[in-house]
Short mmCIF file of C-alpha atoms in Angstrom, two decimals:
data_model
loop_
_atom_site.label_atom_id
_atom_site.label_comp_id
_atom_site.label_asym_id
_atom_site.label_seq_id
_atom_site.Cartn_x
_atom_site.Cartn_y
_atom_site.Cartn_z
CA UNK A 220 23.06 0.67 -22.17
CA UNK A 221 24.89 -0.46 -25.32
CA UNK A 222 25.82 -3.76 -23.73
CA UNK A 223 22.28 -4.27 -22.53
CA UNK A 224 20.80 -3.75 -25.97
CA UNK A 225 23.27 -6.10 -27.57
CA UNK A 226 22.52 -8.72 -24.94
CA UNK A 227 18.80 -8.21 -25.28
CA UNK A 228 19.09 -8.76 -29.00
CA UNK A 229 21.08 -11.89 -28.33
CA UNK A 230 18.23 -13.13 -26.19
CA UNK A 231 15.81 -12.40 -28.99
CA UNK A 232 13.74 -9.87 -27.12
CA UNK A 233 14.69 -6.63 -28.88
CA UNK A 234 12.46 -7.43 -31.83
CA UNK A 235 9.46 -7.33 -29.49
CA UNK A 236 10.30 -3.81 -28.45
CA UNK A 237 8.24 -1.67 -30.84
CA UNK A 238 4.94 -3.53 -30.59
CA UNK A 239 5.33 -4.21 -26.88
CA UNK A 240 5.45 -0.47 -26.24
CA UNK A 241 1.90 0.19 -27.52
CA UNK A 242 0.42 -2.85 -25.80
CA UNK A 243 2.08 -1.81 -22.58
CA UNK A 244 0.19 1.49 -22.51
CA UNK A 245 -3.18 -0.30 -22.43
CA UNK A 246 -1.91 -3.01 -20.11
CA UNK A 247 -0.49 -0.49 -17.65
CA UNK A 248 -3.64 1.64 -17.60
CA UNK A 249 -5.79 -1.47 -17.14
CA UNK A 250 -3.61 -2.54 -14.21
CA UNK A 251 -4.88 0.49 -12.30
CA UNK A 252 -8.36 -1.10 -12.30
CA UNK A 253 -7.21 -4.48 -10.95
CA UNK A 254 -7.25 -3.75 -7.22
CA UNK A 255 -11.05 -3.65 -7.48
CA UNK A 256 -11.92 -5.58 -10.65
CA UNK A 257 -9.26 -8.31 -10.26
CA UNK A 258 -5.91 -9.04 -11.94
CA UNK A 259 -6.49 -8.68 -15.70
CA UNK A 260 -10.15 -7.99 -14.89
CA UNK A 261 -10.77 -11.54 -13.68
CA UNK A 262 -11.69 -13.33 -10.47
CA UNK A 263 -12.85 -10.37 -8.41
CA UNK A 264 -15.66 -10.77 -5.89
CA UNK A 265 -18.35 -8.11 -5.56
CA UNK A 266 -17.33 -6.16 -8.68
CA UNK A 267 -18.21 -6.76 -12.31
CA UNK A 268 -15.48 -8.65 -14.20
CA UNK A 269 -13.95 -6.59 -17.00
CA UNK A 270 -12.13 -9.46 -18.73
CA UNK A 271 -13.80 -10.33 -22.00
CA UNK A 272 -16.15 -7.33 -21.97
CA UNK A 273 -16.44 -6.05 -25.53
CA UNK A 274 -14.60 -2.87 -26.31
CA UNK A 275 -17.84 -1.16 -27.22
CA UNK A 276 -19.58 -2.09 -23.96
CA UNK A 277 -16.70 -1.00 -21.73
CA UNK A 278 -16.27 2.32 -23.54
CA UNK A 279 -20.02 2.95 -23.33
CA UNK A 280 -20.29 2.18 -19.61
CA UNK A 281 -17.15 4.11 -18.77
CA UNK A 282 -18.38 7.14 -20.71
CA UNK A 283 -21.77 6.90 -19.00
CA UNK A 284 -20.05 6.97 -15.63
CA UNK A 285 -18.20 10.10 -16.71
CA UNK A 286 -21.34 11.88 -17.85
CA UNK A 287 -23.32 10.78 -14.79
CA UNK A 288 -25.81 8.80 -16.91
CA UNK A 289 -24.86 5.56 -15.12
CA UNK A 290 -25.30 5.65 -11.33
CA UNK A 291 -22.13 5.06 -9.34
CA UNK A 292 -20.58 5.15 -5.90
CA UNK A 293 -17.02 5.70 -7.14
CA UNK A 294 -16.74 5.11 -10.92
CA UNK A 295 -18.03 8.61 -11.74
CA UNK A 296 -14.97 9.98 -9.92
CA UNK A 297 -12.42 7.48 -11.24
CA UNK A 298 -13.63 7.62 -14.86
CA UNK A 299 -13.02 11.38 -15.00
CA UNK A 300 -9.30 10.67 -14.59
CA UNK A 301 -8.93 8.90 -17.97
CA UNK A 302 -8.97 10.49 -21.44
CA UNK A 303 -10.95 9.10 -24.40
CA UNK A 304 -7.87 7.58 -26.10
CA UNK A 305 -6.91 6.00 -22.76
CA UNK A 306 -10.37 4.46 -22.36
CA UNK A 307 -10.00 2.96 -25.86
CA UNK A 308 -6.66 1.37 -24.89
CA UNK A 309 -8.09 0.03 -21.61
CA UNK A 310 -11.15 -1.38 -23.37
CA UNK A 311 -9.00 -3.09 -26.03
CA UNK A 312 -6.88 -4.67 -23.33
CA UNK A 313 -9.83 -6.08 -21.35
CA UNK A 314 -11.65 -7.22 -24.50
CA UNK A 315 -8.62 -9.37 -25.31
CA UNK A 316 -8.57 -11.06 -21.87
CA UNK A 317 -10.11 -14.48 -21.31
CA UNK A 318 -13.28 -14.29 -19.21
CA UNK B 158 21.59 -1.48 -17.12
CA UNK B 159 25.23 -2.30 -17.73
CA UNK B 160 25.33 -5.47 -15.62
CA UNK B 161 21.88 -6.67 -16.44
CA UNK B 162 22.80 -9.67 -18.51
CA UNK B 163 26.02 -10.63 -16.82
CA UNK B 164 25.82 -14.38 -16.30
CA UNK B 165 28.49 -14.24 -13.62
CA UNK B 166 26.04 -12.43 -11.35
CA UNK B 167 24.02 -15.58 -11.15
CA UNK B 168 27.01 -17.59 -10.13
CA UNK B 169 28.06 -15.35 -7.25
CA UNK B 170 25.38 -16.74 -5.03
CA UNK B 171 25.34 -17.01 -1.29
CA UNK B 172 23.39 -19.19 1.08
CA UNK B 173 19.90 -17.99 0.16
CA UNK B 174 20.48 -18.57 -3.49
CA UNK B 175 22.01 -21.95 -2.77
CA UNK B 176 18.90 -22.76 -0.75
CA UNK B 177 16.71 -21.66 -3.65
CA UNK B 178 18.68 -23.92 -5.95
CA UNK B 179 18.30 -26.80 -3.51
CA UNK B 180 14.56 -26.17 -3.42
CA UNK B 181 14.45 -26.62 -7.17
CA UNK B 182 14.12 -22.94 -7.91
CA UNK B 183 17.51 -22.43 -9.49
CA UNK B 184 18.04 -19.85 -12.18
CA UNK B 185 16.91 -21.43 -15.41
CA UNK B 186 18.78 -20.94 -18.68
CA UNK B 187 15.97 -18.72 -20.03
CA UNK B 188 16.32 -16.32 -17.09
CA UNK B 189 17.42 -12.94 -18.31
CA UNK B 190 17.84 -11.14 -14.99
CA UNK B 191 17.08 -11.31 -11.31
CA UNK B 192 14.96 -8.83 -9.37
CA UNK B 193 15.04 -8.95 -5.58
CA UNK B 194 12.09 -7.43 -3.72
CA UNK B 195 12.47 -6.57 -0.03
CA UNK B 196 9.13 -6.52 1.76
CA UNK B 197 5.95 -8.46 0.98
CA UNK B 198 3.30 -5.84 1.71
CA UNK B 199 0.87 -4.15 -0.67
CA UNK B 200 3.76 -2.71 -2.71
CA UNK B 201 6.38 -5.47 -2.66
CA UNK B 202 4.13 -8.48 -3.20
CA UNK B 203 2.28 -6.76 -6.04
CA UNK B 204 5.53 -5.82 -7.77
CA UNK B 205 6.86 -9.37 -7.43
CA UNK B 206 3.71 -10.88 -8.93
CA UNK B 207 3.34 -8.37 -11.75
CA UNK B 208 6.96 -8.64 -12.90
CA UNK B 209 6.47 -12.40 -13.30
CA UNK B 210 3.08 -11.84 -14.94
CA UNK B 211 4.53 -9.44 -17.46
CA UNK B 212 7.85 -11.20 -18.09
CA UNK B 213 8.23 -14.76 -16.82
CA UNK B 214 11.83 -14.80 -17.98
CA UNK B 215 12.80 -12.48 -15.14
CA UNK B 216 13.65 -14.26 -11.91
CA UNK B 217 11.95 -12.66 -8.89
CA UNK B 218 12.94 -13.30 -5.29
CA UNK B 219 10.71 -11.79 -2.60
CA UNK B 220 12.32 -11.41 0.83
CA UNK B 221 9.81 -11.11 3.66
CA UNK B 222 10.34 -11.52 7.39
CA UNK B 223 6.83 -12.73 8.32
CA UNK B 224 5.52 -16.01 6.94
CA UNK B 225 1.96 -14.67 6.82
CA UNK B 226 0.81 -11.33 5.45
CA UNK B 227 -1.26 -9.27 7.92
CA UNK B 228 -3.27 -6.45 6.35
CA UNK B 229 -3.46 -3.01 7.94
CA UNK B 230 -6.60 -2.19 5.92
CA UNK B 231 -9.53 -3.94 7.69
CA UNK B 232 -7.47 -4.34 10.91
CA UNK B 233 -9.55 -1.61 12.58
CA UNK B 234 -12.57 -3.91 12.10
CA UNK B 235 -10.84 -6.48 14.28
CA UNK B 236 -10.92 -3.84 17.03
CA UNK B 237 -14.57 -3.11 16.25
CA UNK B 238 -15.35 -6.83 16.43
CA UNK B 239 -16.89 -7.44 13.00
CA UNK B 240 -13.73 -9.14 11.61
CA UNK B 241 -11.09 -11.41 13.09
CA UNK B 242 -7.31 -11.70 12.75
CA UNK B 243 -7.93 -14.72 10.49
CA UNK B 244 -9.78 -12.43 8.08
CA UNK B 245 -6.75 -10.17 7.64
CA UNK B 246 -4.01 -12.82 7.49
CA UNK B 247 -3.03 -14.33 4.17
CA UNK B 248 -0.51 -16.85 2.92
CA UNK B 249 2.24 -16.07 0.43
CA UNK B 250 1.70 -19.47 -1.25
CA UNK B 251 -0.34 -17.97 -4.09
CA UNK B 252 2.74 -16.17 -5.40
CA UNK B 253 4.43 -19.48 -6.15
CA UNK B 254 2.12 -20.17 -9.09
CA UNK B 255 3.56 -17.05 -10.73
CA UNK B 256 7.06 -18.37 -10.09
CA UNK B 257 7.90 -15.82 -7.42
CA UNK B 258 10.50 -17.28 -5.05
CA UNK B 259 9.45 -16.31 -1.55
CA UNK B 260 12.26 -16.31 1.01
CA UNK B 261 11.31 -15.81 4.66
CA UNK B 262 14.27 -13.90 5.98
CA UNK B 263 15.33 -10.45 7.14
CA UNK B 264 17.23 -8.14 4.79
CA UNK B 265 20.06 -6.66 6.83
CA UNK B 266 21.96 -4.55 4.33
CA UNK B 267 22.16 -3.54 0.70
CA UNK B 268 25.44 -3.21 -1.18
CA UNK B 269 24.45 -1.13 -4.19
CA UNK B 270 27.96 -1.26 -5.70
CA UNK B 271 28.05 -5.07 -5.58
CA UNK B 272 24.31 -5.25 -6.27
CA UNK B 273 23.64 -7.61 -3.46
CA UNK B 274 21.40 -7.90 -0.41
CA UNK B 275 22.69 -9.42 2.80
CA UNK B 276 20.18 -11.62 4.58
CA UNK B 277 20.11 -12.51 8.26
CA UNK B 278 20.08 -16.27 7.72
CA UNK B 279 20.42 -16.83 4.01
CA UNK B 280 23.73 -15.27 3.03
CA UNK B 281 23.82 -12.89 0.08
CA UNK B 282 21.43 -12.44 -2.84
CA UNK B 283 22.68 -10.73 -5.98
CA UNK B 284 20.29 -8.67 -8.09
CA UNK B 285 20.08 -6.79 -11.36
CA UNK B 286 17.40 -4.52 -9.97
CA UNK B 287 16.30 -4.18 -6.37
CA UNK B 288 12.86 -3.14 -5.15
CA UNK B 289 12.67 -1.91 -1.57
CA UNK B 290 9.15 -1.86 -0.16
CA UNK B 291 9.75 -1.65 3.58
CA UNK B 292 6.67 0.25 4.73
CA UNK B 293 7.19 2.40 7.78
CA UNK B 294 9.08 2.29 11.03
CA UNK B 295 8.43 4.54 13.99
CA UNK B 296 10.31 7.56 15.34
CA UNK B 297 9.87 6.55 18.97
CA UNK B 298 12.35 9.17 20.15
CA UNK B 299 9.88 11.93 19.20
CA UNK B 300 7.71 10.99 22.19
CA UNK B 301 9.49 10.99 25.55
CA UNK B 302 9.13 7.71 27.43
CA UNK B 303 7.59 5.85 24.46
CA UNK B 304 10.15 3.09 24.13
CA UNK B 305 9.95 2.16 27.80
CA UNK B 306 6.15 2.46 27.84
CA UNK B 307 5.82 0.19 24.83
CA UNK B 308 8.10 -2.40 26.44
CA UNK B 309 5.78 -2.57 29.45
CA UNK B 310 2.97 -3.33 26.96
CA UNK B 311 0.89 -0.49 28.41
CA UNK B 312 1.16 1.82 25.42
CA UNK B 313 0.58 0.51 21.90
CA UNK B 314 0.41 1.99 18.42
CA UNK B 315 -1.19 -0.96 16.55
CA UNK B 316 -0.21 0.94 13.39
CA UNK B 317 1.30 -2.21 11.92
CA UNK B 318 -1.31 -4.91 11.99
CA UNK B 319 -0.33 -8.00 13.97
CA UNK B 320 0.64 -8.60 17.59
CA UNK B 321 -0.18 -4.99 18.54
CA UNK B 322 -3.66 -5.26 17.01
CA UNK B 323 -4.29 -8.26 19.24
CA UNK B 324 -2.74 -6.42 22.22
CA UNK B 325 -4.91 -3.34 21.72
CA UNK B 326 -8.06 -5.42 21.35
CA UNK B 327 -7.23 -7.16 24.62
CA UNK B 328 -6.77 -3.81 26.39
CA UNK B 329 -10.13 -2.60 25.07
CA UNK B 330 -11.80 -5.82 26.18
CA UNK B 331 -10.30 -5.52 29.65
CA UNK B 332 -11.08 -1.81 30.06
CA UNK B 333 -13.85 -1.00 32.54
CA UNK B 334 -17.12 0.48 31.30
CA UNK B 335 -16.89 4.25 31.70
CA UNK B 336 -13.19 4.25 30.74
CA UNK B 337 -11.46 6.54 28.27
CA UNK B 338 -9.65 5.25 25.17
CA UNK B 339 -7.09 7.83 24.02
CA UNK B 340 -5.95 7.77 20.39
CA UNK B 341 -3.00 10.03 19.63
CA UNK B 342 -2.47 10.89 15.94
CA UNK B 343 0.88 12.19 14.62
CA UNK B 344 1.36 15.11 12.26
CA UNK B 345 0.79 14.23 8.60
CA UNK B 346 2.30 12.61 6.62
CA UNK B 347 1.73 9.23 8.25
CA UNK B 348 0.50 5.82 7.05
CA UNK B 349 -3.22 5.75 6.13
CA UNK B 350 -4.55 9.30 6.62
CA UNK B 351 -8.18 8.26 7.40
CA UNK B 352 -7.04 5.29 9.53
CA UNK B 353 -7.20 7.02 12.94
CA UNK B 354 -10.72 8.32 12.37
CA UNK B 355 -11.93 4.92 11.18
CA UNK B 356 -10.36 3.43 14.28
CA UNK B 357 -12.22 5.94 16.47
CA UNK B 358 -15.48 4.78 14.82
CA UNK B 359 -14.66 1.11 15.28
CA UNK B 360 -13.68 1.46 18.94
CA UNK B 361 -16.81 3.56 19.58
CA UNK B 362 -18.89 0.92 17.81
CA UNK B 363 -17.48 -1.72 20.17
CA UNK B 364 -18.07 0.52 23.19
CA UNK B 365 -21.65 1.20 22.10
CA UNK B 366 -22.38 -2.53 22.25
CA UNK B 367 -20.19 -3.62 25.16
CA UNK B 368 -19.33 -0.57 27.32
CA UNK B 369 -21.77 2.23 26.55
CA UNK B 370 -20.50 4.65 29.22
CA UNK B 371 -16.99 4.66 27.75
CA UNK B 372 -15.41 7.43 25.65
CA UNK B 373 -13.03 7.84 22.72
CA UNK B 374 -10.68 10.83 22.93
CA UNK B 375 -8.74 11.71 19.78
CA UNK B 376 -5.64 13.81 20.39
CA UNK B 377 -4.62 14.92 16.92
CA UNK B 378 -1.34 16.70 16.24
CA UNK B 379 -2.97 18.08 13.10
CA UNK B 380 -5.27 21.09 13.34
CA UNK B 381 -8.26 19.12 12.03
CA UNK B 382 -9.29 15.68 10.78
CA UNK B 383 -6.87 15.05 7.89
CA UNK B 384 -9.13 12.94 5.62
CA UNK B 385 -12.88 12.80 4.89
CA UNK B 386 -13.43 15.22 7.79
CA UNK B 387 -17.10 16.16 7.24
CA UNK B 388 -18.10 12.51 6.65
CA UNK B 389 -16.32 11.28 9.78
CA UNK B 390 -17.68 14.11 11.93
CA UNK B 391 -21.20 13.40 10.73
CA UNK B 392 -20.79 9.70 11.59
CA UNK B 393 -19.42 10.56 15.03
CA UNK B 394 -22.33 12.90 15.75
CA UNK B 395 -25.04 10.62 14.40
CA UNK B 396 -23.83 7.11 15.25
CA UNK B 397 -21.79 7.71 18.41
CA UNK B 398 -23.39 10.78 19.94
CA UNK B 399 -21.43 12.05 22.94
CA UNK B 400 -18.91 9.20 22.73
CA UNK B 401 -16.14 10.64 20.54
CA UNK B 402 -14.26 13.82 21.40
CA UNK B 403 -11.84 15.33 18.88
CA UNK B 404 -9.05 17.72 19.89
CA UNK B 405 -6.90 19.27 17.15
CA UNK B 406 -3.40 20.73 17.59
CA UNK B 407 -2.89 18.20 20.37
CA UNK B 408 0.53 16.74 19.66
CA UNK B 409 1.82 14.05 22.02
CA UNK B 410 5.33 14.80 23.27
CA UNK B 411 5.52 12.22 26.04
CA UNK B 412 3.83 9.22 27.66
CA UNK B 413 3.86 7.91 31.21
CA UNK B 414 2.39 4.44 31.67
CA UNK B 415 2.66 4.67 35.48
CA UNK B 416 0.17 7.52 35.61
CA UNK B 417 -1.63 6.54 32.36
CA UNK B 418 -0.85 9.93 30.91
CA UNK B 419 -0.22 11.33 27.46
CA UNK B 420 1.75 14.57 27.71
CA UNK B 421 0.82 17.33 25.29
CA UNK B 422 2.66 20.63 24.91
CA UNK B 423 0.29 22.47 27.26
CA UNK B 424 -1.34 19.80 29.43
CA UNK B 425 -1.37 16.16 30.48
CA UNK B 426 -4.27 13.93 29.49
CA UNK B 427 -5.21 10.77 31.39
CA UNK B 428 -6.81 7.71 29.83
CA UNK B 429 -7.47 4.05 30.51
CA UNK B 430 -6.17 2.73 27.21
CA UNK B 431 -3.38 4.74 25.59
CA UNK B 432 -3.11 4.14 21.85
CA UNK B 433 -0.32 6.48 20.85
CA UNK B 434 0.71 6.40 17.18
CA UNK B 435 4.22 7.87 16.85
CA UNK B 436 5.51 9.83 13.84
CA UNK B 437 6.84 7.58 11.11
CA UNK B 438 9.55 7.32 8.48
CA UNK B 439 10.56 4.85 5.79
CA UNK B 440 11.33 1.37 7.16
CA UNK B 441 14.77 0.64 8.63
CA UNK B 442 16.23 -1.11 5.59
CA UNK B 443 15.63 2.04 3.52
CA UNK B 444 17.71 3.96 6.04
CA UNK B 445 20.49 1.36 5.98
CA UNK B 446 20.46 1.29 2.18
CA UNK B 447 20.95 5.06 1.97
CA UNK B 448 17.60 5.64 0.28
CA UNK B 449 16.34 8.43 2.53
CA UNK B 450 16.40 11.80 0.79
CA UNK B 451 13.83 14.00 2.59
CA UNK B 452 13.71 15.24 6.20
CA UNK B 453 15.58 12.14 7.39
CA UNK B 454 12.30 10.30 6.82
CA UNK B 455 11.23 9.49 3.27
CA UNK B 456 12.71 8.13 0.04
CA UNK B 457 12.65 10.35 -3.05
CA UNK B 458 11.77 8.52 -6.27
CA UNK B 459 11.36 9.25 -9.96
CA UNK B 460 7.60 8.74 -10.24
CA UNK B 461 7.85 7.39 -13.80
CA UNK B 462 9.80 4.35 -12.61
CA UNK B 463 9.79 4.47 -8.79
CA UNK B 464 13.59 4.36 -9.05
CA UNK B 465 15.33 5.95 -6.09
CA UNK B 466 16.73 9.43 -6.67
CA UNK B 467 19.60 8.46 -4.36
CA UNK B 468 20.72 4.99 -5.48
CA UNK B 469 20.69 3.77 -9.10
CA UNK B 470 19.15 0.38 -9.82
CA UNK B 471 17.06 0.49 -6.63
CA UNK B 472 13.32 1.21 -6.67
CA UNK B 473 11.29 2.20 -3.61
CA UNK B 474 7.53 1.62 -3.24
CA UNK B 475 4.66 2.46 -0.97
CA UNK B 476 4.55 4.30 2.33
CA UNK B 477 8.35 4.67 2.37
CA UNK B 478 8.32 7.11 -0.56
CA UNK B 479 8.33 10.87 -0.32
CA UNK B 480 4.71 11.15 -1.42
CA UNK B 481 3.79 13.03 -4.59
CA UNK B 482 1.38 15.97 -4.05
CA UNK B 483 -2.02 14.89 -2.61
CA UNK B 484 -0.94 11.25 -2.64
CA UNK B 485 -1.86 9.35 0.52
CA UNK B 486 0.29 6.66 2.09
CA UNK B 487 -2.19 3.84 1.46
CA UNK B 488 -2.28 0.17 0.51
CA UNK B 489 -4.09 1.17 -2.64
CA UNK B 490 -1.30 3.54 -3.66
CA UNK B 491 1.41 1.00 -2.84
CA UNK B 492 -0.38 -1.51 -5.11
CA UNK B 493 -0.35 1.08 -7.89
CA UNK B 494 3.26 2.18 -7.30
CA UNK B 495 4.13 -1.48 -7.70
CA UNK B 496 2.57 -1.63 -11.14
CA UNK B 497 4.42 1.45 -12.42
CA UNK B 498 7.57 -0.10 -11.01
CA UNK B 499 6.92 -3.59 -12.45
CA UNK B 500 6.22 -2.10 -15.87
CA UNK B 501 9.40 -0.05 -15.88
CA UNK B 502 11.60 -2.82 -14.46
CA UNK B 503 10.34 -5.19 -17.16
CA UNK B 504 10.92 -2.54 -19.84
CA UNK B 505 14.41 -1.67 -18.61
CA UNK B 506 15.51 -5.30 -18.29
CA UNK B 507 14.34 -5.84 -21.87
CA UNK B 508 16.26 -2.84 -23.19
CA UNK B 509 13.15 -0.72 -23.72
CA UNK B 510 12.35 2.65 -22.25
CA UNK B 511 9.73 2.76 -19.47
CA UNK B 512 6.14 3.91 -20.01
CA UNK B 513 6.54 7.71 -20.23
CA UNK B 514 2.97 8.48 -19.04
CA UNK B 515 2.08 6.38 -15.97
CA UNK B 516 -1.37 6.84 -14.49
CA UNK B 517 -2.67 5.31 -11.26
CA UNK B 518 -5.79 5.45 -9.11
CA UNK B 519 -6.30 5.52 -5.37
CA UNK B 520 -9.34 4.62 -3.32
CA UNK B 521 -9.35 4.53 0.48
CA UNK B 522 -12.46 3.04 2.06
CA UNK B 523 -13.16 3.57 5.76
CA UNK B 524 -15.78 1.75 7.81
CA UNK B 525 -17.69 4.11 10.09
CA UNK B 526 -19.69 1.20 11.57
CA UNK B 527 -19.90 -2.59 11.11
CA UNK B 528 -21.46 -2.23 7.70
CA UNK B 529 -21.34 1.35 6.43
CA UNK B 530 -18.34 2.83 4.64
CA UNK B 531 -17.12 6.05 3.02
CA UNK B 532 -14.36 6.55 0.46
CA UNK B 533 -11.95 9.07 -0.96
CA UNK B 534 -10.71 8.49 -4.52
CA UNK B 535 -8.14 10.18 -6.74
CA UNK B 536 -6.38 9.60 -10.07
CA UNK B 537 -2.70 10.53 -10.38
CA UNK B 538 -0.83 11.02 -13.63
CA UNK B 539 2.67 11.97 -14.75
CA UNK B 540 2.98 15.73 -15.05
CA UNK B 541 5.82 16.72 -17.38
CA UNK B 542 5.92 20.29 -16.13
CA UNK B 543 6.15 19.44 -12.44
CA UNK B 544 8.13 16.20 -12.96
CA UNK B 545 5.96 14.28 -10.55
CA UNK B 546 2.55 12.61 -10.39
CA UNK B 547 -0.29 15.07 -9.88
CA UNK B 548 -4.04 14.53 -9.64
CA UNK B 549 -6.13 14.76 -12.81
CA UNK B 550 -8.26 17.91 -12.52
CA UNK B 551 -11.95 17.07 -12.12
CA UNK B 552 -11.31 13.47 -11.12
CA UNK B 553 -11.71 11.87 -7.70
CA UNK B 554 -13.76 12.88 -4.70
CA UNK B 555 -15.45 11.46 -1.62
CA UNK B 556 -18.69 9.57 -0.92
CA UNK B 557 -21.84 11.66 -0.94
CA UNK B 558 -22.80 10.06 2.37
CA UNK B 559 -21.91 6.95 4.37
CA UNK B 560 -23.75 3.91 3.04
CA UNK B 561 -23.98 0.14 3.29
CA UNK B 562 -23.46 -0.43 -0.44
CA UNK B 563 -19.96 0.95 -0.05
CA UNK B 564 -19.59 -1.17 3.07
CA UNK B 565 -19.98 -4.18 0.77
CA UNK B 566 -17.67 -2.66 -1.86
CA UNK B 567 -15.04 -1.92 0.78
CA UNK B 568 -14.87 -5.55 1.88
CA UNK B 569 -14.81 -6.66 -1.78
CA UNK B 570 -12.00 -4.16 -2.42
CA UNK B 571 -9.97 -5.68 0.41
CA UNK B 572 -10.57 -9.22 -0.84
CA UNK B 573 -9.68 -8.25 -4.39
CA UNK B 574 -6.55 -6.24 -3.60
CA UNK B 575 -5.27 -9.12 -1.42
CA UNK B 576 -5.89 -11.39 -4.40
CA UNK B 577 -4.26 -8.89 -6.79
CA UNK B 578 -1.08 -8.93 -4.69
CA UNK B 579 -0.92 -12.50 -3.41
CA UNK B 580 -2.97 -14.81 -5.55
#
């Protein structure tokens, strides 16, 4: 482990570590949507693209799926698996993706 | 971690690596580590792509024996007649734009101490981390006479899409009207829990159009339909009335192609087409690499990283894993395993700790006719108390009823997950 960290620093990647950790949480959660909505929320057929959707819009739609206000075949069931803070992270990630 | 950044690893290259170098894919100076992935299915291909997506400075070599990917999901529709083999076959070329080096070869052995993989044609490949995504292989010896019967071509499983899918379709086409198609289902766990019942629908759908006096007989080793039971039974009763018979607790223990018989514990059952799916275990290379930890069949993993509980530095994905509670062996799940794994491999190779709270989603669509589908969905998250992934209470569920809207979504899902892994 020690060697690895030293080497990582030598490669100039260790400095990324702290900030990368937070971004990774949103990125990793968002990756669970990609098999339907496309890699990084882009390029999918038959499903709405999530890339570039504003944070506000995604959070609203997702929350409406959870409450049952927005009709769904599957999103009402999937959305109940994610907490409010997780939805925020997911929405931030997709909002930052190019359409 | 200790050997992660050892430059010498990159110099100890065998034939495959030399070939990669010759092809202009040599390790570049910026490369910080090499990951080798064995198996280009839903798990392996996704992991290869996502590691490159998330850290292009990691070299990724994907070793796959077939030069085209053939998808198990949707392959039942080839039997039903609404899709073709072309629809389920996809090129690995798309992975090149992510810088994944695809090597068409067979992995013969893993030397975890040397951190190298021996290939059939390409010499040895060294790795810093290895991902083994071998899918399943079959336990033929659990069914007396299976090996010989399969060699005659009379008995097929078609539980890996490809030549056997084509073979089974041919047998169904050649079967006389009024014949009986027997589908034998092994005890769970097996690949794709709803797969057999979707197949029964698809074969019945073909019979309804082409051979209306024919029957589907499901001999299930399990006591009842193992996935989406009420939805499948409703479809059988309403769409294929009188055509599909289901028998539970009907475990196949032998086959005889001369008499066209499947032997159960208490009786023999005759049929015209015998589609016997044997019990399964992790693919052969997982056995050879010493990754099997449970019942001589499955590979135990740490669900936060997908790292093997048996061999350090080696991750196992997909159907080969000892499934977490309520987790199906599905393409969807393999895709999601791959992302947990890619995230943790990238973190570890950059000297960071892996995401402590992975969360993944599963959805299995099944077509009950040409155009109507049903689904089962679940969300799985790391559970610190149980030290595994468990389902989020209140999440997930099944379709309210079969419907054509989900038929369209199911096809879109397939198209998009193929793209998510390969393109």
